[in-house]
mmCIF file of C-alpha atoms in Angstrom:
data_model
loop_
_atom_site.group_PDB
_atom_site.id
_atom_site.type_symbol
_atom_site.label_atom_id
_atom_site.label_comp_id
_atom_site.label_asym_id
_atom_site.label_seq_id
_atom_site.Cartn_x
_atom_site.Cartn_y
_atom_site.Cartn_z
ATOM 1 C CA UNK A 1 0.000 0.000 0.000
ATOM 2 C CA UNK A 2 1.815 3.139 -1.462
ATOM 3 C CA UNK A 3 0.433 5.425 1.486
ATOM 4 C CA UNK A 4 0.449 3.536 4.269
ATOM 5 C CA UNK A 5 2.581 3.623 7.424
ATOM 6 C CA UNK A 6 4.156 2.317 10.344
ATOM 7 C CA UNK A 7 5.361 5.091 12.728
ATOM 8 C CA UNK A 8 7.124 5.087 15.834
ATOM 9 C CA UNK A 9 3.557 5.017 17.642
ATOM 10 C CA UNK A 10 2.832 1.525 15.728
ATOM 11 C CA UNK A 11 -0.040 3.629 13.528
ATOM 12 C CA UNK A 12 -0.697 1.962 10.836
ATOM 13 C CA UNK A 13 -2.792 4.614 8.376
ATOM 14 C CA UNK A 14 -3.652 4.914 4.736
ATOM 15 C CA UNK A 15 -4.373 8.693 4.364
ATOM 16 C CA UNK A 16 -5.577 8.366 1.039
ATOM 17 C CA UNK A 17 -8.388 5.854 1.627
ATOM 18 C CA UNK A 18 -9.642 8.389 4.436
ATOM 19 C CA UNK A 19 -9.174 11.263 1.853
ATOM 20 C CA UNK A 20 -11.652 9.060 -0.350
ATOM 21 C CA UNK A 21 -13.877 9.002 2.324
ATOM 22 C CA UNK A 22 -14.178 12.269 2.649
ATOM 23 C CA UNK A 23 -14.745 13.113 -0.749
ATOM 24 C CA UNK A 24 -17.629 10.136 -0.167
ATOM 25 C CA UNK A 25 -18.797 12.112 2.261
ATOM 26 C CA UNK A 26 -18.764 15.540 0.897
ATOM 27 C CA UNK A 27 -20.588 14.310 -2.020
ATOM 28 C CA UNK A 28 -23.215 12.414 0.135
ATOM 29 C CA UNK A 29 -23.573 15.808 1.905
ATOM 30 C CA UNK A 30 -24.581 17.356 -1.811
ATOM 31 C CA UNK A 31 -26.876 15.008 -2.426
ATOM 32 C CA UNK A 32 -28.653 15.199 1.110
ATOM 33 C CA UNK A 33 -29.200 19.410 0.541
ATOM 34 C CA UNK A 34 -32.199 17.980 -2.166
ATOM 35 C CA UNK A 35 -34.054 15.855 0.135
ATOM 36 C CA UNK A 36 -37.838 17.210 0.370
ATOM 37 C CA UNK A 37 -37.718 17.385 4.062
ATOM 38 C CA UNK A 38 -35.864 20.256 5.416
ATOM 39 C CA UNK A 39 -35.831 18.514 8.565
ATOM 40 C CA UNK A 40 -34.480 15.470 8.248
ATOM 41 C CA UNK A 41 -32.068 16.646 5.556
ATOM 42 C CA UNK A 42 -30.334 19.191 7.938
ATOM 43 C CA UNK A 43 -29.922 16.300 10.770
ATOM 44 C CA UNK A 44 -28.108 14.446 8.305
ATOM 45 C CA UNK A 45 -26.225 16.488 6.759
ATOM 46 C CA UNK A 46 -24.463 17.387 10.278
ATOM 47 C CA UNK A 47 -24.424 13.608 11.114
ATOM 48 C CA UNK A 48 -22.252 13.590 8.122
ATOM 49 C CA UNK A 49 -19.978 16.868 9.394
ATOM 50 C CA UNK A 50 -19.804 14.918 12.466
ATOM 51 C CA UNK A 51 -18.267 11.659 10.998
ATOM 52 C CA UNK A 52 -15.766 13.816 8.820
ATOM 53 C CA UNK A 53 -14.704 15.942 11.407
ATOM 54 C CA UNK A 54 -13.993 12.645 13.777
ATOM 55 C CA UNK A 55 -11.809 11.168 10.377
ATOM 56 C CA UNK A 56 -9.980 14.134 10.357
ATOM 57 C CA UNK A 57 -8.917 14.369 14.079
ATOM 58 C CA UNK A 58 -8.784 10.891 14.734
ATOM 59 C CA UNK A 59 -6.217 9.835 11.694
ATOM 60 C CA UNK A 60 -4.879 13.053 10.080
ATOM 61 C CA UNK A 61 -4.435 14.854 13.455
ATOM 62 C CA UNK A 62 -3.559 11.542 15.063
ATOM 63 C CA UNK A 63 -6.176 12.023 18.038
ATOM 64 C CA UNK A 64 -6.799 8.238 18.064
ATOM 65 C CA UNK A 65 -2.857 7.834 18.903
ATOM 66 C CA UNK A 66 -2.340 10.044 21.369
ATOM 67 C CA UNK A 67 -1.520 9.569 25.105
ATOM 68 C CA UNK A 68 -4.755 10.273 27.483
ATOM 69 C CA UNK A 69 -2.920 13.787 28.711
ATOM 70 C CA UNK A 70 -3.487 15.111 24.767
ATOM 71 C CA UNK A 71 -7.029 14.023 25.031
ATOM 72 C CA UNK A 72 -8.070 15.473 27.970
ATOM 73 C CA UNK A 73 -6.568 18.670 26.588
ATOM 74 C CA UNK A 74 -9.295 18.385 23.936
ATOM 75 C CA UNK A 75 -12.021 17.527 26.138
ATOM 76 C CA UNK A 76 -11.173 20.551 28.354
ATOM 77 C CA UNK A 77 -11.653 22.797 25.578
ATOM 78 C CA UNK A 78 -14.747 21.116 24.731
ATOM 79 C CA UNK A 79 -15.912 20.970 28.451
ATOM 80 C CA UNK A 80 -15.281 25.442 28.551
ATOM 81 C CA UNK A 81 -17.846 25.237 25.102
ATOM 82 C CA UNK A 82 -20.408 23.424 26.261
ATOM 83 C CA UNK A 83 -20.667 25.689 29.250
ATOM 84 C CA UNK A 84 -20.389 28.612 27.128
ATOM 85 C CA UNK A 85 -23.499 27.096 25.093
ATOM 86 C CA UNK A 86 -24.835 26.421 28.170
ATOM 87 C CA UNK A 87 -24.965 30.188 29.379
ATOM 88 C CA UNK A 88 -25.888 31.101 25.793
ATOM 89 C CA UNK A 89 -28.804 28.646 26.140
ATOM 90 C CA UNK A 90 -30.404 30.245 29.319
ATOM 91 C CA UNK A 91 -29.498 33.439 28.352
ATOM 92 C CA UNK A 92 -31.453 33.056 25.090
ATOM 93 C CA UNK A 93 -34.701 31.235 26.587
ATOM 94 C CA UNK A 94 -34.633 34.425 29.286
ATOM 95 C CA UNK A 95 -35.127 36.634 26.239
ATOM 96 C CA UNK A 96 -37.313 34.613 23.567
ATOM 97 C CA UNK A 97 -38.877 32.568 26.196
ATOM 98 C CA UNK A 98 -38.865 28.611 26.011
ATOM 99 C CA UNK F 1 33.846 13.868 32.883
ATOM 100 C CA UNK F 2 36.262 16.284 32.701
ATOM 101 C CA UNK F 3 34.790 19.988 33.875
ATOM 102 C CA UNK F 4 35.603 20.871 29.870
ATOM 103 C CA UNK F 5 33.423 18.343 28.872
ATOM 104 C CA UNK F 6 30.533 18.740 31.361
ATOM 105 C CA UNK F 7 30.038 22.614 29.997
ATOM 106 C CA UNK F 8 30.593 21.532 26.564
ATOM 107 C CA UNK F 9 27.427 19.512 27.617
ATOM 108 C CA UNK F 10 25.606 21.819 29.572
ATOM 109 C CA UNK F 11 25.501 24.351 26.698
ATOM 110 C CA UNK F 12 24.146 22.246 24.684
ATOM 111 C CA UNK F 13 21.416 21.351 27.034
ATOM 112 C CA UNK F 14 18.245 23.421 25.361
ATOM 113 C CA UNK F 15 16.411 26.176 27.615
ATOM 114 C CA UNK F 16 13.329 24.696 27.758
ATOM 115 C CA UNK F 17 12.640 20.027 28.011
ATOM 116 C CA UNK F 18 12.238 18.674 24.426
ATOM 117 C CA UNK F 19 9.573 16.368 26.091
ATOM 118 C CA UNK F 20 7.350 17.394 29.191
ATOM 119 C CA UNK F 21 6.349 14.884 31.995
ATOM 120 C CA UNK F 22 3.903 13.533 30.411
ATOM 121 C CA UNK F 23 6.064 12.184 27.349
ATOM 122 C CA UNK F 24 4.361 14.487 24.995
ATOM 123 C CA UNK F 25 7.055 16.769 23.223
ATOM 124 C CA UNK F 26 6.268 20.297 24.046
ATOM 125 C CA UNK F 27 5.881 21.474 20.965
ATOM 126 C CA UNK F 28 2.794 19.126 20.250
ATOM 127 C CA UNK F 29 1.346 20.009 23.669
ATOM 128 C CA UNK F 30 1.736 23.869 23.121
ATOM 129 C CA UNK F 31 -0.487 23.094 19.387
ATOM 130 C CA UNK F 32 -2.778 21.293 21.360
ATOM 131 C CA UNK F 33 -3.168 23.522 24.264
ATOM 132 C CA UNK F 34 -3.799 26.391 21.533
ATOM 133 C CA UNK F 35 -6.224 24.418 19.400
ATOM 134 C CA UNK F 36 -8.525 23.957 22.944
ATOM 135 C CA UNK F 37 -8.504 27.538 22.813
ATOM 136 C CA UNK F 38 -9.526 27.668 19.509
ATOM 137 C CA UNK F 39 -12.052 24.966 20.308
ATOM 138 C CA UNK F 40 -14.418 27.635 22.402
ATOM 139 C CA UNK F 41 -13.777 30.532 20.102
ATOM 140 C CA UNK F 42 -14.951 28.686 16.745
ATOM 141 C CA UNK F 43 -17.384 26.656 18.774
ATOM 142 C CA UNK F 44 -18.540 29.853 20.907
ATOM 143 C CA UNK F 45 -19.141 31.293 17.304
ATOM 144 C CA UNK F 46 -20.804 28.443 15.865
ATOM 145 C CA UNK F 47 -23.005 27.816 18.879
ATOM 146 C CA UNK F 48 -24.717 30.867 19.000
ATOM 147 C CA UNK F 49 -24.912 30.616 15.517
ATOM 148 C CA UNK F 50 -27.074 27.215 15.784
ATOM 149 C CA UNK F 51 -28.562 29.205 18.890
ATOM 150 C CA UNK F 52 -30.268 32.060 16.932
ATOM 151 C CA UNK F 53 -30.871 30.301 13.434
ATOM 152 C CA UNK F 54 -33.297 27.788 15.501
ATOM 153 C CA UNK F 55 -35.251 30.811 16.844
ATOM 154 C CA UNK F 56 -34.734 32.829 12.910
ATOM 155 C CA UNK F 57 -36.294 30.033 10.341
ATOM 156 C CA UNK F 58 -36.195 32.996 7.859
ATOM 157 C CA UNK F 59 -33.005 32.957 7.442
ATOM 158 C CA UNK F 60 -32.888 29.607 4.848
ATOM 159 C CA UNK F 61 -33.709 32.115 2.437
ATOM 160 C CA UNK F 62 -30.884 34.338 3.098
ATOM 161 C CA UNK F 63 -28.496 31.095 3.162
ATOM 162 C CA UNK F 64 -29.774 30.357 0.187
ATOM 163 C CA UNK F 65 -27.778 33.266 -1.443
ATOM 164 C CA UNK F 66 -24.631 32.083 -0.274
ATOM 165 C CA UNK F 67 -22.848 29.967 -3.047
ATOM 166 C CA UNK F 68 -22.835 26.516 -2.519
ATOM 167 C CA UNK F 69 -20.734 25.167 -5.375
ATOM 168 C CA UNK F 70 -18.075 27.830 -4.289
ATOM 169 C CA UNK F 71 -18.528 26.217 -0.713
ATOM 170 C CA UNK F 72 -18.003 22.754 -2.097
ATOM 171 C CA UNK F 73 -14.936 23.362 -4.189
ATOM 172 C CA UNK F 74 -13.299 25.185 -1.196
ATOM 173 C CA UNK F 75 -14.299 22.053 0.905
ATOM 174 C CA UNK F 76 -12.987 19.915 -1.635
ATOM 175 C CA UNK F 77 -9.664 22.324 -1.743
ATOM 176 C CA UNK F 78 -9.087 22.033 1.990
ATOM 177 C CA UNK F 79 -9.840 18.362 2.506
ATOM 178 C CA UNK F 80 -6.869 17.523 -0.162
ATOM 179 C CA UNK F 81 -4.274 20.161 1.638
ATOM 180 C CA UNK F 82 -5.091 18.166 4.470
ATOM 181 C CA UNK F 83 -4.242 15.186 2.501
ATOM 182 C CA UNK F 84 -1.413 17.013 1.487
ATOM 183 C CA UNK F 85 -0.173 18.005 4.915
ATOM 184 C CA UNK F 86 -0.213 14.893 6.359
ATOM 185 C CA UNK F 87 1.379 12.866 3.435
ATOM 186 C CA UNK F 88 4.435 15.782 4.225
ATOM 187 C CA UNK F 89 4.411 14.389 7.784
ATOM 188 C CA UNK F 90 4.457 10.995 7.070
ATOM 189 C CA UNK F 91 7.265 11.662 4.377
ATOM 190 C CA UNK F 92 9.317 13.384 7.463
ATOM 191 C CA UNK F 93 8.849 10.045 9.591
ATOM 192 C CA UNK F 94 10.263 8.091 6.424
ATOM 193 C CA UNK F 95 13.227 10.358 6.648
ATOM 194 C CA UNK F 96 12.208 12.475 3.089
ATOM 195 C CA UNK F 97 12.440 15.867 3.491
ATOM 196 C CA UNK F 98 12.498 16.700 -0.016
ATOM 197 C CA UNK F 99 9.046 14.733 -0.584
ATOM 198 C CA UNK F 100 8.188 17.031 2.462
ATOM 199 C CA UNK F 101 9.286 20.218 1.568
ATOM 200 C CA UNK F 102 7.078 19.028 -1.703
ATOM 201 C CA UNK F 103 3.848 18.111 -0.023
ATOM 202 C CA UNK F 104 3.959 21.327 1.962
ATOM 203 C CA UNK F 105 4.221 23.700 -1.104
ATOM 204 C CA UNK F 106 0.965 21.842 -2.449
ATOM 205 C CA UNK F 107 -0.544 22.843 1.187
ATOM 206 C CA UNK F 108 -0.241 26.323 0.399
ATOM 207 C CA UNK F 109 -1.271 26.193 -2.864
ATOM 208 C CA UNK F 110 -4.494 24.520 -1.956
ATOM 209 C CA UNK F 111 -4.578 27.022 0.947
ATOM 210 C CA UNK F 112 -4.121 30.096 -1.802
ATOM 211 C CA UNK F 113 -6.945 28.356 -4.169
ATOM 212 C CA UNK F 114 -9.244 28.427 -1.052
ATOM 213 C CA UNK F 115 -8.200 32.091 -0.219
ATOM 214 C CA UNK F 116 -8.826 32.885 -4.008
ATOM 215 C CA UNK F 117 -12.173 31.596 -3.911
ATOM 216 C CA UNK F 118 -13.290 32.876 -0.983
ATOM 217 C CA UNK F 119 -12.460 36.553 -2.071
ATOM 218 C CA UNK F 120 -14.368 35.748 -5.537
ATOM 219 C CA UNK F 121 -17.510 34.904 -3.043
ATOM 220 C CA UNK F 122 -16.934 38.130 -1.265
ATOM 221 C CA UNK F 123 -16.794 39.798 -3.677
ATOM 222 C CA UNK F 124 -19.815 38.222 -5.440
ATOM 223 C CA UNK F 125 -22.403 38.675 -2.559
ATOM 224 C CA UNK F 126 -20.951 42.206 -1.603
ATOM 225 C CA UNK F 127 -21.672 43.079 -5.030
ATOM 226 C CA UNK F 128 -25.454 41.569 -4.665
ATOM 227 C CA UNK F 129 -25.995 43.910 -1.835
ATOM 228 C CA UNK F 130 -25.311 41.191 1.119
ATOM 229 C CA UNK F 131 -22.797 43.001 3.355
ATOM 230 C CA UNK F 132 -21.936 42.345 6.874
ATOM 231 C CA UNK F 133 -24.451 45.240 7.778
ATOM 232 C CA UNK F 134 -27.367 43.432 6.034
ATOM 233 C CA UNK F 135 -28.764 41.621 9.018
ATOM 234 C CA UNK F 136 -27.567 39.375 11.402
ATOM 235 C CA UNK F 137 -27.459 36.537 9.570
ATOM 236 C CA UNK F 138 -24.587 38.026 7.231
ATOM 237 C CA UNK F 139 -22.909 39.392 9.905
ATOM 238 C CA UNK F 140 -22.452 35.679 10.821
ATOM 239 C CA UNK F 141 -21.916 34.645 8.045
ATOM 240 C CA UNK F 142 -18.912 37.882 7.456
ATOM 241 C CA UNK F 143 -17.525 37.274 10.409
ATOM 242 C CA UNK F 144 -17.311 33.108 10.942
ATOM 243 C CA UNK F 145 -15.802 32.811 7.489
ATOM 244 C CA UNK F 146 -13.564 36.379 7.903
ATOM 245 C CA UNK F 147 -12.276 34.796 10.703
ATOM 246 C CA UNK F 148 -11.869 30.803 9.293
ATOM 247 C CA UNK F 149 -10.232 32.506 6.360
ATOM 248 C CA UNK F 150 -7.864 35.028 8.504
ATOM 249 C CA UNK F 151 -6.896 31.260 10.123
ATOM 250 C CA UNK F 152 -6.071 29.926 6.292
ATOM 251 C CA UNK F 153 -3.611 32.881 5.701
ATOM 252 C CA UNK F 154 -2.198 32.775 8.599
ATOM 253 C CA UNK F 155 -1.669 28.932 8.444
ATOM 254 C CA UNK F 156 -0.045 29.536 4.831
ATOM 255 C CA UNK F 157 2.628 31.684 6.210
ATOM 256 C CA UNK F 158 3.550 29.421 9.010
ATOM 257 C CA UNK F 159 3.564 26.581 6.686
ATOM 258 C CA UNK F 160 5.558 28.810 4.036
ATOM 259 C CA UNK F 161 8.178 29.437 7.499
ATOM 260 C CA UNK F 162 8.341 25.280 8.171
ATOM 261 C CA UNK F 163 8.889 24.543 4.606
ATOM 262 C CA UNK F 164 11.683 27.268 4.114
ATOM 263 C CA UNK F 165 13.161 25.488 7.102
ATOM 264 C CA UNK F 166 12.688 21.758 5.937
ATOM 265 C CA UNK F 167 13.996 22.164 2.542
ATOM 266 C CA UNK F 168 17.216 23.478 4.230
ATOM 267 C CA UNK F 169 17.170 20.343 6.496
ATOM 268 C CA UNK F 170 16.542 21.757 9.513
ATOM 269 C CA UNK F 171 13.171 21.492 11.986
ATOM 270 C CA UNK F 172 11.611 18.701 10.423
ATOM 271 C CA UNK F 173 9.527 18.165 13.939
ATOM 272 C CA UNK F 174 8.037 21.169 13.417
ATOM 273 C CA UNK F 175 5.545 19.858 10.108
ATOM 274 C CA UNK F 176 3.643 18.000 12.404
ATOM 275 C CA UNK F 177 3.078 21.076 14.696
ATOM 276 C CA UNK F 178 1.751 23.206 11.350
ATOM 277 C CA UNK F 179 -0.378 19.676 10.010
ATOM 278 C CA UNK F 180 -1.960 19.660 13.667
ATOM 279 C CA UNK F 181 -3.045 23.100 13.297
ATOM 280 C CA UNK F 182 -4.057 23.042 9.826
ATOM 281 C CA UNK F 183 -5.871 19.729 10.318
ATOM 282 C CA UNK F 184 -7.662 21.883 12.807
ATOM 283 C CA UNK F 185 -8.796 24.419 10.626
ATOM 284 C CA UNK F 186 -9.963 21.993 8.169
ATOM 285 C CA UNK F 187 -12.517 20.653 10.663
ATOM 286 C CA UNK F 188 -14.019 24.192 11.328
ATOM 287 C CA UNK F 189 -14.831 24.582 7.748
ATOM 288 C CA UNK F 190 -15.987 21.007 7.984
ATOM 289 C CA UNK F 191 -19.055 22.755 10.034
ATOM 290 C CA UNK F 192 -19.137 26.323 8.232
ATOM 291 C CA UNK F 193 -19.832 24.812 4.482
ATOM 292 C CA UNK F 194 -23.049 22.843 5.943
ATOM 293 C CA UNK F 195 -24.359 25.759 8.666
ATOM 294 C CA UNK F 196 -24.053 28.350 5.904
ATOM 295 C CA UNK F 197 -24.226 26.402 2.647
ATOM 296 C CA UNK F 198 -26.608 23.657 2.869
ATOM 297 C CA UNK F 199 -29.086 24.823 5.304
ATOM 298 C CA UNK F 200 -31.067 27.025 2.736
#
């Protein structure tokens, strides 16, 4: 396999089969923006942002590889946004109402 | 050791520990310290984004005048300079910085391509009368991808610096540091293209 590695970490990854994927993906997104129901559509589509977001930091940014320390780094920062949407949240329903 | 030889040594030493504690080298815990920074500002923006397009349906129309194929390409663009940036990485671990040094000059150019098109969509939609002053929704929209794209340029230079470097042999470390980051903002436009492209 022309693109695919061992490194020092044992990781073996073919970046060009993900890169595929992603261009799967990115067309499959396309094709979801004609469904009828706006609804459905819109959950899908970010199911699909979801999955190639988690590609991209789990094998090009080598999240699945790295010790826990780097992880909980990540989590932190995701732990400070969810309060942040949190506060946004209430903040929002005080004004609009629920 | 002869008191010669143990300053010889000591300058040598470097200022600050190639690895920390936890076994991480420094320089990939500083990118990753940054990037869950970055994590609340993108995600603060996109948030309240999500947050007031749930409670402003009318504003599918307005996304509708954004340019989706534009959106696509540039998605297409920065998915391959990711390609492109990791393929220099791995060609760093195989001991190739010339394939390196390669791979990263196709990173910028794929960064450039993105900037190019993003200025042509700009430009487009300024000239259809959708500025950042023409409701909220465009001021979103101005200042999420403004912001993504000031991340782009900025990401070309510093992968413009590391390349300079590797072709000259030295720093090879460091392409990993730049691929982190530009992995990074890859993954923010993953959510931009479908919030404001695809929603309409």
């Amino acid at each position: 396999m022309a693109h695919s590695i061992q490194a020092a970490g044992g990781r073996h990854v073919n970046y060009v089969a993900i890169w595929g994927v992603l261009m799967a993906a990115l067309g499959i997104s396309l094709l979801l923006a004609y469904l009828e129901h706006a609804a459905i559509a819109a959950a899908l589509i970010y199911a699909v942002a979801v999955v190639k977001a988690g590609l991209v930091a789990a094998y090009y940014m080598h999240l699945k590889f790295e010790p826990r320390f780097v992880i909980v780094t990540v989590i932190a920062g995701l732990v400070c946004l969810f309060i942040l949407f949190a506060g946004l949240l209430l903040d929002i329903v005080h004004v609009y109402g629920g | 050791m002869s008191v010669t030889a143990t300053a010889h040594a000591a300058a040598l030493e470097p200022e600050a520990p190639a690895e920390a504690a936890t076994t991480v080298p420094t320089g990939r815990l500083g990118i990753w310290w940054f990037l869950a920074s970055e994590i609340v500002i993108f995600g603060g923006l996109i948030t309240t984004y999500v947050l007031f397009r749930m409670r402003h349906p009318e504003w599918s129309e307005m996304a509708a005048h954004t340019i989706t194929a534009a959106g696509a390409i540039n998605t297409f663009v920065l998915l391959t300079s990711s390609l492109m940036v990791v393929l220099a990485h791995q060609a760093v671990e195989r001991g190739n910085l010339k394939v390196a040094s390669a791979a990263l000059l196709q990173t910028i150019f794929c960064g450039a391509i993105f900037v190019g098109i993003k200025a042509f969509e700009y430009g487009s939609e300024v000239g259809e009368g959708f500025t950042p002053v023409s409701g909220l929704f465009w001021s979103f929209y101005y200042l999420m991808t403004g912001l993504h794209a000031l991340h782009v340029i900025g990401g070309i230079f510093a992968i413009l610096a590391v390349q300079q470097a590797v072709s000259q042999g030295r720093t090879p470390h460091r392409v990993e540091i730049v691929g982190i980051y530009w992995h990074f903002v890859d993954v923010v436009w993953i959510f931009l293209f479908p919030l404001l492209y695809l929603s309409s």
